[in-house]
Short mmCIF file of C-alpha atoms in Angstrom, two decimals:
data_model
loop_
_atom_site.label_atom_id
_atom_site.label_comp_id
_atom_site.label_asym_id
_atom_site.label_seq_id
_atom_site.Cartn_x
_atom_site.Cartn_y
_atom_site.Cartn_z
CA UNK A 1 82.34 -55.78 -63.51
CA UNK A 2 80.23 -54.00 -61.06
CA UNK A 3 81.42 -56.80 -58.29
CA UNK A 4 84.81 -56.20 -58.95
CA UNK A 5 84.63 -52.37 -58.38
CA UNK A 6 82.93 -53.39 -55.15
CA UNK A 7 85.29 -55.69 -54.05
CA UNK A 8 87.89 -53.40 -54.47
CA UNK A 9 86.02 -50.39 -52.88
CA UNK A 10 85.79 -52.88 -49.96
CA UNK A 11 89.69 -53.38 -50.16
CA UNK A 12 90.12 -49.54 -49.91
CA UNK A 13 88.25 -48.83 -47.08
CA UNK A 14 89.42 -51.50 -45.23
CA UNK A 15 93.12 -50.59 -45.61
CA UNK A 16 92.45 -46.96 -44.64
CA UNK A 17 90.71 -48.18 -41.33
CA UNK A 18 94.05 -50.14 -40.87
CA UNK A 19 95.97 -47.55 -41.55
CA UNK A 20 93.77 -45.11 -38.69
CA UNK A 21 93.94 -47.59 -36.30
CA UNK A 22 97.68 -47.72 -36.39
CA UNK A 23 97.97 -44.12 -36.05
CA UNK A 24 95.19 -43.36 -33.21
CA UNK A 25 97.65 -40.60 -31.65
CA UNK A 26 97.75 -38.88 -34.84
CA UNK A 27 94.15 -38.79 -35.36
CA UNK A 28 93.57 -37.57 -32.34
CA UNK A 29 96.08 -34.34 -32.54
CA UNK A 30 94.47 -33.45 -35.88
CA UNK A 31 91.34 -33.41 -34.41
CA UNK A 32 92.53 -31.10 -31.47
CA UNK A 33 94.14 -29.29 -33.66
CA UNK A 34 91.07 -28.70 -35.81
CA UNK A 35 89.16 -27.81 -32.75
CA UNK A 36 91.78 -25.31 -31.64
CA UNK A 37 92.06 -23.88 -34.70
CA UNK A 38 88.12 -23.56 -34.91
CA UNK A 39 88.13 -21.74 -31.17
CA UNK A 40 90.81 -19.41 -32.32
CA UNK A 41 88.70 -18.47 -35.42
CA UNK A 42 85.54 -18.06 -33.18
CA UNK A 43 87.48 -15.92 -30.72
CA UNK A 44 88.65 -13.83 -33.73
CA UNK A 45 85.55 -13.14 -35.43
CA UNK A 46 83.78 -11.82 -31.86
CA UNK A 47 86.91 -9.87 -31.23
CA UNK A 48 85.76 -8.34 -34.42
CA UNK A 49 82.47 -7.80 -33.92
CA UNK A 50 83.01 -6.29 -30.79
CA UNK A 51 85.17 -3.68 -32.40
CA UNK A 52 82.98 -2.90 -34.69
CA UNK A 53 80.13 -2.27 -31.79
CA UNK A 54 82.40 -0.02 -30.55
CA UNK A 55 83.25 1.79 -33.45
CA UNK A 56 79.22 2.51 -33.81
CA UNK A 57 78.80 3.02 -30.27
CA UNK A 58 81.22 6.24 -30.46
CA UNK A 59 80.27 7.61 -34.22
CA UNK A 60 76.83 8.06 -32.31
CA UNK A 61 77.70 9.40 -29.43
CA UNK A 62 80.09 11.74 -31.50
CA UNK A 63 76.90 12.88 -33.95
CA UNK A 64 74.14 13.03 -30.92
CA UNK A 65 74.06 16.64 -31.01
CA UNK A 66 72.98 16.74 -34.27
CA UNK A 67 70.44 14.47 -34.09
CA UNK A 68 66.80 15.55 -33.68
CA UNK A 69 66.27 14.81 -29.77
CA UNK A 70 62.50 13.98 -28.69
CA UNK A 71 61.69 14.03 -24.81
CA UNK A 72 58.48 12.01 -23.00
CA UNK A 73 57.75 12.21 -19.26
CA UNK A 74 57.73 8.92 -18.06
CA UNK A 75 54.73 9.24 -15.02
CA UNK A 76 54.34 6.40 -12.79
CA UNK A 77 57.14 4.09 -13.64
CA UNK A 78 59.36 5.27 -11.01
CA UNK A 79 58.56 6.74 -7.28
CA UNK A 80 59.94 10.33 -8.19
CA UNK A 81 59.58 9.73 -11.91
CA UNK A 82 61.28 9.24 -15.65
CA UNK A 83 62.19 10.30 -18.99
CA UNK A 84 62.66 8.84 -22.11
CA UNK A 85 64.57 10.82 -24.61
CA UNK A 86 65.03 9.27 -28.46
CA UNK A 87 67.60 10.79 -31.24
CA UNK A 88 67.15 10.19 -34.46
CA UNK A 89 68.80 11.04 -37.81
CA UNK A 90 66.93 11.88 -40.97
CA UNK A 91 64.17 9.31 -39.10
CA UNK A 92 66.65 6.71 -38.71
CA UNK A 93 66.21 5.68 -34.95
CA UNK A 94 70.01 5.96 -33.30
CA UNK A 95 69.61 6.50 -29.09
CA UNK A 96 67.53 6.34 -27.05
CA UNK A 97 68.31 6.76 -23.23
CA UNK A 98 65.61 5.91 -20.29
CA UNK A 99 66.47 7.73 -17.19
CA UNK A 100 64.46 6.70 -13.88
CA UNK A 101 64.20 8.66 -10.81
CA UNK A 102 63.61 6.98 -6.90
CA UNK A 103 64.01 8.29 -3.55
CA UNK A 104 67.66 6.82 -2.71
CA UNK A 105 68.57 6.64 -6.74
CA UNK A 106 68.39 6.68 -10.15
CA UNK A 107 68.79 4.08 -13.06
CA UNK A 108 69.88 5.32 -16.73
CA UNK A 109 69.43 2.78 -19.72
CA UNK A 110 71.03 3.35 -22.97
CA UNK A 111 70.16 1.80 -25.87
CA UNK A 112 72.18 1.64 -29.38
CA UNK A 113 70.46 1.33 -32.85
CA UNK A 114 71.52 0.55 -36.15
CA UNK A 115 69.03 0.46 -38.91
CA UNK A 116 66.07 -0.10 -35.95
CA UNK A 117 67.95 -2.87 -35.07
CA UNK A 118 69.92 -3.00 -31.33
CA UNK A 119 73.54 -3.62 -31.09
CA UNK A 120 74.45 -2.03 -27.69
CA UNK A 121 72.70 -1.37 -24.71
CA UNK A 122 75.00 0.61 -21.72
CA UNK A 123 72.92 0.79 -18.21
CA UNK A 124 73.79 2.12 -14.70
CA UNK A 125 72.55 1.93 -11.25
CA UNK A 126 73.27 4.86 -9.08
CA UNK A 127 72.71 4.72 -5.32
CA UNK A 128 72.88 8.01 -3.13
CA UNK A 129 73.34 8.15 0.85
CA UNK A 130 70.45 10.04 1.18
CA UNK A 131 67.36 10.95 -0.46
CA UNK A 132 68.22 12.48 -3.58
CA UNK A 133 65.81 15.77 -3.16
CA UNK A 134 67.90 16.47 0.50
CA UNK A 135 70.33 18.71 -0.30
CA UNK A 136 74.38 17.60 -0.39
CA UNK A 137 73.18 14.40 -1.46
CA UNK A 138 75.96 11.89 -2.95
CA UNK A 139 76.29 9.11 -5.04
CA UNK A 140 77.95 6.30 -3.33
CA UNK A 141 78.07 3.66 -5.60
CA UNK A 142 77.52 3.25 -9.16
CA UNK A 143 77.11 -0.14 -11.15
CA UNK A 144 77.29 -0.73 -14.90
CA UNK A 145 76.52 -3.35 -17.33
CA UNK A 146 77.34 -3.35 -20.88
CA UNK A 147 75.48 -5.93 -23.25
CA UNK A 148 76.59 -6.71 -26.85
CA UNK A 149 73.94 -7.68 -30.22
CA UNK A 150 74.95 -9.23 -33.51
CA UNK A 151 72.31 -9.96 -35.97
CA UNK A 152 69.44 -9.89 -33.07
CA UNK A 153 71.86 -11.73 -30.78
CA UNK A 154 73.24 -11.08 -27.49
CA UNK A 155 76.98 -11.91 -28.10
CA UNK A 156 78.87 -10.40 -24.91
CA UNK A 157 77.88 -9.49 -21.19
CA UNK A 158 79.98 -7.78 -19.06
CA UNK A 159 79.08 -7.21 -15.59
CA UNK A 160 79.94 -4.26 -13.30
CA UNK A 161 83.27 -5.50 -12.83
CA UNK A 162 84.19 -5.54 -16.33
CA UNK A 163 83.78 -9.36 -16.72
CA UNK A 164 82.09 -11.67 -18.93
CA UNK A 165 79.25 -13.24 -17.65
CA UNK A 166 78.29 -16.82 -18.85
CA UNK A 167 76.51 -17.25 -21.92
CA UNK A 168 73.90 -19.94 -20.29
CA UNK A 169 72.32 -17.14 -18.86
CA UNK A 170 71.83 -15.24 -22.13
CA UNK A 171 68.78 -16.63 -23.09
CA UNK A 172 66.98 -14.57 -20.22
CA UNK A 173 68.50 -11.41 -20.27
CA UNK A 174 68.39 -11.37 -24.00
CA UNK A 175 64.16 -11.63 -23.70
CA UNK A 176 63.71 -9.37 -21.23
CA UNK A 177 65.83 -6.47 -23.07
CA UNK A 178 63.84 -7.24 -26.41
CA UNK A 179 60.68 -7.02 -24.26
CA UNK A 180 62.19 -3.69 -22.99
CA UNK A 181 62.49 -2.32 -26.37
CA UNK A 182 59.29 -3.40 -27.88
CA UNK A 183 57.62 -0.87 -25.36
CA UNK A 184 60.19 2.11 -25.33
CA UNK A 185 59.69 1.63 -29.55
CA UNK A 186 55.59 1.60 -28.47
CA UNK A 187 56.17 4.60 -26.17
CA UNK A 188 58.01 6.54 -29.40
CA UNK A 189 54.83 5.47 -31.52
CA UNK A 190 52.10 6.40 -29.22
CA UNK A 191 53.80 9.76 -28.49
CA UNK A 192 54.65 10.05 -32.46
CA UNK A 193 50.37 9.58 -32.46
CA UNK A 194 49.98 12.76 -29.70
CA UNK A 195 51.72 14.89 -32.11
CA UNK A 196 49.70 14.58 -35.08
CA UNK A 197 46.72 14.97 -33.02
CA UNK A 198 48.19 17.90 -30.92
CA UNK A 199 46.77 21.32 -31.28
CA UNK A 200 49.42 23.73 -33.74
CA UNK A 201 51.07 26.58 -32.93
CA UNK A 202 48.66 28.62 -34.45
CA UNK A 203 45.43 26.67 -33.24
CA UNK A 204 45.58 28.97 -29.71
CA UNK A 205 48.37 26.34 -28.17
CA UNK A 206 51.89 27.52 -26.19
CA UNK A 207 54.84 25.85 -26.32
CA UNK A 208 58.35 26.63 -24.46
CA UNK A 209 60.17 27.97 -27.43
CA UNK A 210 57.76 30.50 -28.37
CA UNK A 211 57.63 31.61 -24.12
CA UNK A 212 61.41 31.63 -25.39
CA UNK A 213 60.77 34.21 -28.05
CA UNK A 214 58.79 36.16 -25.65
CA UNK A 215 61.46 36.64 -23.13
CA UNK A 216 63.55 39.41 -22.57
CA UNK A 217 67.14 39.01 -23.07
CA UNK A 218 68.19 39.93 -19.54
CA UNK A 219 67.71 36.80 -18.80
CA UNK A 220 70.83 36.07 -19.10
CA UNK A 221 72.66 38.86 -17.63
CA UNK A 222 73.91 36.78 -14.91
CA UNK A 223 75.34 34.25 -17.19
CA UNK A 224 78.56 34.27 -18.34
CA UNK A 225 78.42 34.92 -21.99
CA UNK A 226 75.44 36.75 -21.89
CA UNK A 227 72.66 36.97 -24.85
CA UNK A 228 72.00 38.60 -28.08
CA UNK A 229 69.17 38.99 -30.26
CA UNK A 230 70.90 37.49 -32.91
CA UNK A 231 72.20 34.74 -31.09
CA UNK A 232 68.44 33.78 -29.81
CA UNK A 233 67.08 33.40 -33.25
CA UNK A 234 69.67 31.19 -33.98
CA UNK A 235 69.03 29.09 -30.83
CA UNK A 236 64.89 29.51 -31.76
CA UNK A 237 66.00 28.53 -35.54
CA UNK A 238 68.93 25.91 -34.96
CA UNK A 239 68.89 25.26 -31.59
CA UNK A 240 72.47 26.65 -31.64
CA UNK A 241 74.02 29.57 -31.31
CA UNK A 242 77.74 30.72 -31.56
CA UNK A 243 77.78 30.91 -27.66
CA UNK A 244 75.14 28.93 -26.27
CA UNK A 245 73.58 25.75 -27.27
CA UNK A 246 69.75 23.74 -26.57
CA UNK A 247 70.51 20.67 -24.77
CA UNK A 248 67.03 19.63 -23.40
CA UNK A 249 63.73 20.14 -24.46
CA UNK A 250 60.25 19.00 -24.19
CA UNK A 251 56.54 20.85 -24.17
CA UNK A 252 57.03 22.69 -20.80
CA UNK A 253 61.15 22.59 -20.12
CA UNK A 254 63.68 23.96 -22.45
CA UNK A 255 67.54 23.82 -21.24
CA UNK A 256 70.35 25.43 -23.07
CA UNK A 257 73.77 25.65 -21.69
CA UNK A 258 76.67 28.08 -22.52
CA UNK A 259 79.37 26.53 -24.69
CA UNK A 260 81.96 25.96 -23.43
CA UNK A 261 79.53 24.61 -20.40
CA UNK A 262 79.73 27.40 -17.18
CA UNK A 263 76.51 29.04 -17.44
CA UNK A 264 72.86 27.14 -17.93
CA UNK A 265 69.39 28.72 -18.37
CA UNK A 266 66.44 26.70 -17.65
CA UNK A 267 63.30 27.86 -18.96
CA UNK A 268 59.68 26.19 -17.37
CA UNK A 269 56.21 26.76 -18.37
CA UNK A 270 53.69 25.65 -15.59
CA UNK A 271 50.11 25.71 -17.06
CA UNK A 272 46.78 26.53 -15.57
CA UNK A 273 44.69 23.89 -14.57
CA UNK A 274 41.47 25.68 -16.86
CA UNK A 275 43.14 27.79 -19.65
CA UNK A 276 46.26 28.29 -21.34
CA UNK A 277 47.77 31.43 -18.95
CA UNK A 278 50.43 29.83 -17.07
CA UNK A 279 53.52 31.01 -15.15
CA UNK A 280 56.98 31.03 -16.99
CA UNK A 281 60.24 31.14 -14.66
CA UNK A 282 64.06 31.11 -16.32
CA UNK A 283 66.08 29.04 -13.62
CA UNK A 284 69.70 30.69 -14.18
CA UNK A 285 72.51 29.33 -12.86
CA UNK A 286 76.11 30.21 -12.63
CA UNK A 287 78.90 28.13 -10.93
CA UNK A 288 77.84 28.08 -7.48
CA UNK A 289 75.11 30.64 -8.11
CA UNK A 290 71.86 30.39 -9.07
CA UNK A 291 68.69 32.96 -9.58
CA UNK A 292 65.03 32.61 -10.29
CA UNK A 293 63.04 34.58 -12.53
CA UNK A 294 59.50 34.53 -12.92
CA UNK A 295 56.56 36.28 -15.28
CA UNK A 296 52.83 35.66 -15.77
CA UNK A 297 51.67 34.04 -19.35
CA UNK A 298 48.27 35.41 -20.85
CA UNK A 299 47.56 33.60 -23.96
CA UNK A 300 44.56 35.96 -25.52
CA UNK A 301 47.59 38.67 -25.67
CA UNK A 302 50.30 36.42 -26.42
CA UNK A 303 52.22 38.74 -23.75
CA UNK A 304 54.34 38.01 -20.50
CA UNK A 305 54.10 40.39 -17.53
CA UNK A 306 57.18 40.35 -14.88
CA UNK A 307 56.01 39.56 -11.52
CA UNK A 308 57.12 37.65 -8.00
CA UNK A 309 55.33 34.67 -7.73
CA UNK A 310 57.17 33.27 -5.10
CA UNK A 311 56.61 33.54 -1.32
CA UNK A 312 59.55 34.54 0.55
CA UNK A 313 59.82 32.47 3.25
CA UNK A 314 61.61 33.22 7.01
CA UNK A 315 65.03 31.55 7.84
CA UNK A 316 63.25 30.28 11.51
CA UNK A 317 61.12 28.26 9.13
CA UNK A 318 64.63 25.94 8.82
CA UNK A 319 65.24 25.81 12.05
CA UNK A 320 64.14 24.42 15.45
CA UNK A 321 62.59 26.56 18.01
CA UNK A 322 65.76 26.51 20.14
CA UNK A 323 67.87 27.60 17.29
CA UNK A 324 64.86 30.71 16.52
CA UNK A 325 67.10 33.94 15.03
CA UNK A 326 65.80 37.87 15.43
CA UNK A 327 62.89 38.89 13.30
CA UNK A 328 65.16 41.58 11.83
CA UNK A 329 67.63 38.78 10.72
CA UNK A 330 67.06 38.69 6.28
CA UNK A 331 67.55 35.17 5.21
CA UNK A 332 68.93 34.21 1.99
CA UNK A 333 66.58 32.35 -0.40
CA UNK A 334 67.49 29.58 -3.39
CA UNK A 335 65.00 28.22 -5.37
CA UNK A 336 65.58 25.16 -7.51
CA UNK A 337 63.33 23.27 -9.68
CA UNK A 338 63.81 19.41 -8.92
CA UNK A 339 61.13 18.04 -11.28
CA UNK A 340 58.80 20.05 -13.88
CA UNK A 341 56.25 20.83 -11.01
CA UNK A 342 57.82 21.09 -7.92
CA UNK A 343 60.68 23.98 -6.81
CA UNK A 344 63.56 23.50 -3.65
CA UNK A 345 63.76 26.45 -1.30
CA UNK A 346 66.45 26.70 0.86
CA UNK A 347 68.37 28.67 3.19
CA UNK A 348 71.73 30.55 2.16
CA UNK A 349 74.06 30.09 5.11
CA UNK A 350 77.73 29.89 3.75
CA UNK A 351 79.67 32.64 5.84
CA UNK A 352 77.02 33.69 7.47
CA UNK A 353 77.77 33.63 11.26
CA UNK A 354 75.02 33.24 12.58
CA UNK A 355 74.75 29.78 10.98
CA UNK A 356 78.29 28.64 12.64
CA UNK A 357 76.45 26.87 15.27
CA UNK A 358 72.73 26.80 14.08
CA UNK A 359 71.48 23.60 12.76
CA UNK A 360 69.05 23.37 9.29
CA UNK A 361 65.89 20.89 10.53
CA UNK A 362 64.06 21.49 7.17
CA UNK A 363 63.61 21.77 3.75
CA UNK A 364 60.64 23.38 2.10
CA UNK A 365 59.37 22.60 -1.38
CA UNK A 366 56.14 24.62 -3.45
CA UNK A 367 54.45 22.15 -6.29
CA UNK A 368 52.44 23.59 -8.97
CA UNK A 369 48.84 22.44 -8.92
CA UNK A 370 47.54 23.96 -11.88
CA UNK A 371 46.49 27.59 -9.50
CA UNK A 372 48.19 28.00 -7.01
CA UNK A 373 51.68 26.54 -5.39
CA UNK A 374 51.39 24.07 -2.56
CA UNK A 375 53.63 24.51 0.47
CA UNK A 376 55.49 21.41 1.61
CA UNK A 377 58.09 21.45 4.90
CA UNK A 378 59.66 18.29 5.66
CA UNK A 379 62.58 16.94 8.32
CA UNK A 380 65.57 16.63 7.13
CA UNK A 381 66.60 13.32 7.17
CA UNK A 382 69.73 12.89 9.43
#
């Protein structure tokens, strides 16, 4: 019995090779067809996932004021510096954005989670035609790459033309961004470490928000909207106020910006080398206008006492000796902050006439050394 059943199983397959044989062509166009079919599906499916990045991509960015926002000074990663800055929701890790600073440009990285896991990373590349601490500097150029994850996978790479780059060259750039995040994700731990071992509020320690409390309202005279007392509680309490609203913060900075945006107010704390005194200045600025305020911290007394700290400088000290204006001449002053530490001065000379055929030589910049403000004056790149 058994080699009957095998004689006729050999029968079978023997007439169903004949019958393939005969047919090769249509063998062939089922197979394509399969394949085809299979492509299509494949195409579908990333189409989808795609959308869906997308999707979570903008519900984050839509939330990311509501998010607790953490800020770390990135020191010697960069040639003028770098931030990190992490968002997170109830704990849950959602953003965190890497911004580094150089002398010709900057480079921003954004990267995406989803339950601690990455699905989007968004960075840029921006190039400026001069130095970027010269004054009137531009940004010439600007180049962005997007990169897509799906289940710990890099899907999708589009370059800064918008165009898919090829996926044999995933394997690389996949690494190095998981490399990346293992040591931002360290950086958020070791600086999550700092915290628990940093001094409280009430263990003789400063921070901005309580110089915040201390300061007098007329700080924001020039502003727009202006500032009341109820209002600042709710931007000390909530970090947002009917009017005005805390966009940046970190130990010695704290930013808050009018709502909607036409007015900013940037407070800094600069500490003393040896105690915990300090200088606090409120950087106000206003459209095209901008003022400087400054007081003296004294921690025993928890008190701040208004004073001028800064030295008001000539307008000849801008200019070259053949360009030298009259003693009596009173120049117009700006101070900026461009980095925690270090403040801009520089010459007012819109409509002023005797600027219409004077040339500006140099710029002059004061950095905090923990006692006393060092005085910088450099060319002017030209």
């Amino acid at each position: 019995m058994k080699k009957i059943l095998l004689f006729q199983l050999i029968i079978l397959l023997f007439a169903c090779n004949q019958s393939n044989e005969k047919n090769p062509k249509s063998n062939s166009s089922k197979e394509t067809k399969l394949e085809s079919e299979i492509e299509k599906e494949s195409v579908k499916n990333e189409e989808e996932i795609i959308s869906d990045i997308r999707q979570k991509f903008k519900e984050i960015n839509q939330n990311t004021a509501s998010y607790q926002a953490k800020n770390i000074e990135l020191m010697g990663e960069s040639t003028e510096g770098g931030k990190l800055t992490s968002y997170y929701q109830n704990k849950a890790l959602k953003k965190v954005v890497v911004s580094y600073f150089g002398e010709m440009g900057k480079s921003i990285e954004e990267y995406y989670f989803s339950e601690n896991n990455v699905f989007f990373v968004f960075t840029q590349e921006y190039s400026y035609d001069k130095p970027i601490h010269v004054k009137d500097s531009r940004v010439v150029k600007v180049e962005e790459d997007r990169y897509y994850f799906h289940n710990s996978k890099l899907v999708r790479w589009l370059d800064p033309n918008q165009e898919k780059i090829a996926q044999s060259k995933f394997k690389q750039k996949e690494s190095a961004i998981f490399q990346k995040i293992k040591e931002l994700k360290q950086k958020l731990e070791n600086s999550k470490m700092g915290d628990l071992n940093a001094p409280k509020k009430n263990d003789n320690h400063i921070d901005i928000e309580s110089l915040f409390s201390l300061s007098p309202l007329s700080v924001f005279d020039q502003t727009t909207n202006g500032l009341n007392l109820s209002e600042k509680n709710d931007l000390l309490k909530k970090g947002e106020s009917h009017s005005w609203k805390i966009m940046n913060r970190s130990k010695t900075k704290l930013a808050i910006q009018s709502k909607p945006p036409s007015s900013e107010v940037t407070l800094y704390f600069l500490k003393n080398k040896n105690n915990l005194d300090g200088l606090f200045f409120a950087e106000t600025g206003n459209g095209k206008s901008s003022s400087m305020h400054s007081w003296k911290y004294f921690n025993e007394s928890k008190t701040l006492q208004k004073t001028n700290l800064l030295k008001k400088f000539n307008a000849n000290d801008f200019v070259s000796k053949d360009d030298q204006l009259p003693d009596s001449y009173e120049a117009g002053l700006n101070y900026h902050f461009i980095d925690d530490l270090t403040i801009e001065v520089s010459l007012h000379t819109w409509m002023e006439k005797e600027f219409e055929n004077r040339e500006i030589i140099n710029q002059i910049f004061l950095k905090w050394n923990g006692e006393d403000f060092e005085e910088k004056i450099e060319k002017i790149n030209k």
